[in-house]
């Protein structure tokens, strides 16, 4: 079976191996940490302060109307974190959003089709009176080069949450 080709990672410093937060906009007690590494030497720690948690985001330039896969590893040490993939920057609408509370390393993978030329990868800690440290590592955004005319499937993983690219005959009965 043919597999869609993918481009290189579009995220700047997505594995944090630079030892700093270059490429990312950080707020509050967000810092690179060896304790937060899933692979390599460093990951990012979004430190909670018992009120509003740490925040980290990066705008990634993309082509509107093309498919992109976003993958990352995340671990909520305490309360949790909101993972948002936004269309058009931090104030844009969510293309995907998850509240993550898993206390073990978990990989999240999203497939999105932005309508603008910017995808925003945003991590925002919760708070609610709890110090909610969260670890993030290996953030990747790749453009999926799909072509339905030569055997590639559109939305073959159903990560869009619907039947985009498919005909749902059961609903038509």
XYZ file of C-alpha atoms in Angstrom:
173
model
C 0.000 0.000 0.000
C 1.375 3.427 -0.836
C 2.071 5.724 2.095
C 1.774 9.521 1.816
C 5.102 11.318 1.617
C 5.791 13.827 4.357
C 7.905 16.961 4.436
C 10.426 17.748 7.180
C 9.482 19.083 10.592
C 8.168 22.663 10.344
C 8.452 23.375 14.087
C 11.450 25.381 15.232
C 13.224 23.638 18.147
C 10.442 21.060 18.581
C 12.659 18.646 20.516
C 14.184 21.376 22.739
C 17.654 19.882 22.286
C 19.039 23.409 21.922
C 18.705 23.582 25.713
C 16.543 26.697 25.428
C 13.086 27.805 24.316
C 14.216 29.462 21.067
C 11.365 29.469 18.543
C 8.688 29.318 21.241
C 6.769 32.035 23.056
C 6.682 31.151 26.748
C 4.771 32.566 29.676
C 5.093 32.211 33.436
C 7.230 29.344 34.775
C 7.912 27.520 31.504
C 11.496 26.289 31.047
C 13.647 23.663 29.350
C 14.431 20.783 31.710
C 16.299 17.471 31.578
C 13.505 16.002 33.744
C 11.009 16.831 30.991
C 12.795 14.902 28.212
C 10.945 12.044 26.542
C 13.903 11.493 24.188
C 17.275 13.192 24.069
C 18.535 15.479 26.802
C 15.809 18.129 27.111
C 12.074 18.669 27.047
C 9.921 21.567 28.166
C 8.357 21.876 31.611
C 5.229 23.988 31.963
C 5.364 24.785 35.657
C 2.202 25.368 37.565
C 1.870 28.071 40.172
C -1.441 27.029 41.696
C -3.306 29.672 39.752
C -3.037 29.881 35.989
C -0.427 27.454 34.693
C 2.495 27.796 32.347
C 1.894 28.446 28.674
C 3.931 27.755 25.560
C 3.079 28.393 21.926
C 4.583 28.619 18.456
C 3.139 29.859 15.169
C 4.081 27.568 12.280
C 3.856 28.819 8.667
C 1.713 26.516 6.504
C -0.178 26.445 3.208
C -3.941 26.944 3.604
C -5.984 23.964 2.455
C -3.147 21.416 2.751
C -3.067 18.533 5.252
C -0.631 18.581 8.167
C 0.160 16.042 10.843
C 1.040 17.306 14.302
C 2.583 14.860 16.759
C 4.041 15.344 20.223
C 4.769 13.558 23.480
C 3.190 14.861 26.683
C 2.970 13.929 30.349
C 0.831 15.680 32.976
C 2.650 15.387 36.292
C -0.236 16.932 38.232
C -3.457 18.681 37.145
C -3.265 18.730 33.346
C -2.838 20.857 30.259
C -4.952 22.055 27.364
C -3.316 21.154 24.032
C -4.676 23.380 21.252
C -3.968 23.385 17.530
C -5.282 26.757 16.348
C -5.955 28.088 12.857
C -4.381 31.516 12.311
C -2.504 32.148 15.573
C -3.205 32.085 19.320
C -6.539 33.900 18.963
C -7.727 31.715 16.064
C -10.309 28.938 16.326
C -9.304 25.483 17.540
C -8.763 22.891 14.838
C -8.089 20.350 17.599
C -8.089 20.647 21.379
C -7.572 18.117 24.164
C -7.385 18.387 27.927
C -4.572 15.969 28.860
C -4.308 14.562 32.393
C -2.348 11.326 31.751
C 0.474 10.896 34.234
C 2.556 8.746 31.859
C 4.135 9.764 28.545
C 1.475 9.773 25.823
C 1.828 10.539 22.134
C -0.822 12.787 20.590
C -1.228 12.824 16.808
C -3.554 15.163 14.933
C -4.289 15.642 11.247
C -5.536 19.117 10.370
C -6.274 21.229 7.307
C -5.774 24.920 8.140
C -7.757 27.623 6.338
C -5.027 30.229 6.983
C -1.246 30.356 6.512
C -0.506 29.883 10.229
C -0.975 26.963 12.607
C -0.485 27.728 16.280
C 0.668 24.933 18.572
C -0.442 25.985 22.068
C -0.027 24.359 25.484
C -1.822 25.959 28.398
C -1.719 24.648 31.982
C -4.870 24.556 34.024
C -4.471 25.764 37.556
C -7.570 25.567 39.737
C -5.405 25.959 42.837
C -3.141 23.035 41.886
C 0.508 23.267 40.837
C 0.216 21.441 37.519
C 3.647 20.639 36.082
C 3.410 19.283 32.526
C 6.198 17.908 30.323
C 6.236 18.254 26.512
C 8.792 16.905 24.030
C 9.312 16.028 20.360
C 6.752 18.378 18.794
C 6.551 17.781 15.022
C 4.458 19.395 12.285
C 4.791 17.844 8.834
C 2.952 18.580 5.610
C 1.265 15.485 4.206
C 1.751 15.172 0.467
C -1.360 13.218 -0.496
C -2.693 12.517 -3.936
C -5.958 10.630 -4.353
C -5.368 10.025 -8.077
C -2.503 7.588 -7.456
C -3.891 5.411 -4.688
C -3.392 7.466 -1.548
C -6.295 7.600 0.867
C -7.739 10.862 2.054
C -8.337 10.805 5.816
C -7.332 7.121 5.984
C -6.651 7.347 9.725
C -9.996 9.105 10.406
C -8.087 11.552 12.637
C -10.342 14.338 11.403
C -13.046 12.871 13.624
C -15.374 12.396 10.661
C -15.773 10.790 7.255
C -14.036 13.531 5.240
C -12.908 11.945 1.953
C -15.176 8.912 2.414
C -18.762 8.086 1.452
C -20.812 6.933 4.428
C -23.271 4.523 2.851
C -24.684 3.386 6.222
C -26.079 6.881 6.825
C -27.702 6.884 3.393
C -29.798 3.759 4.082
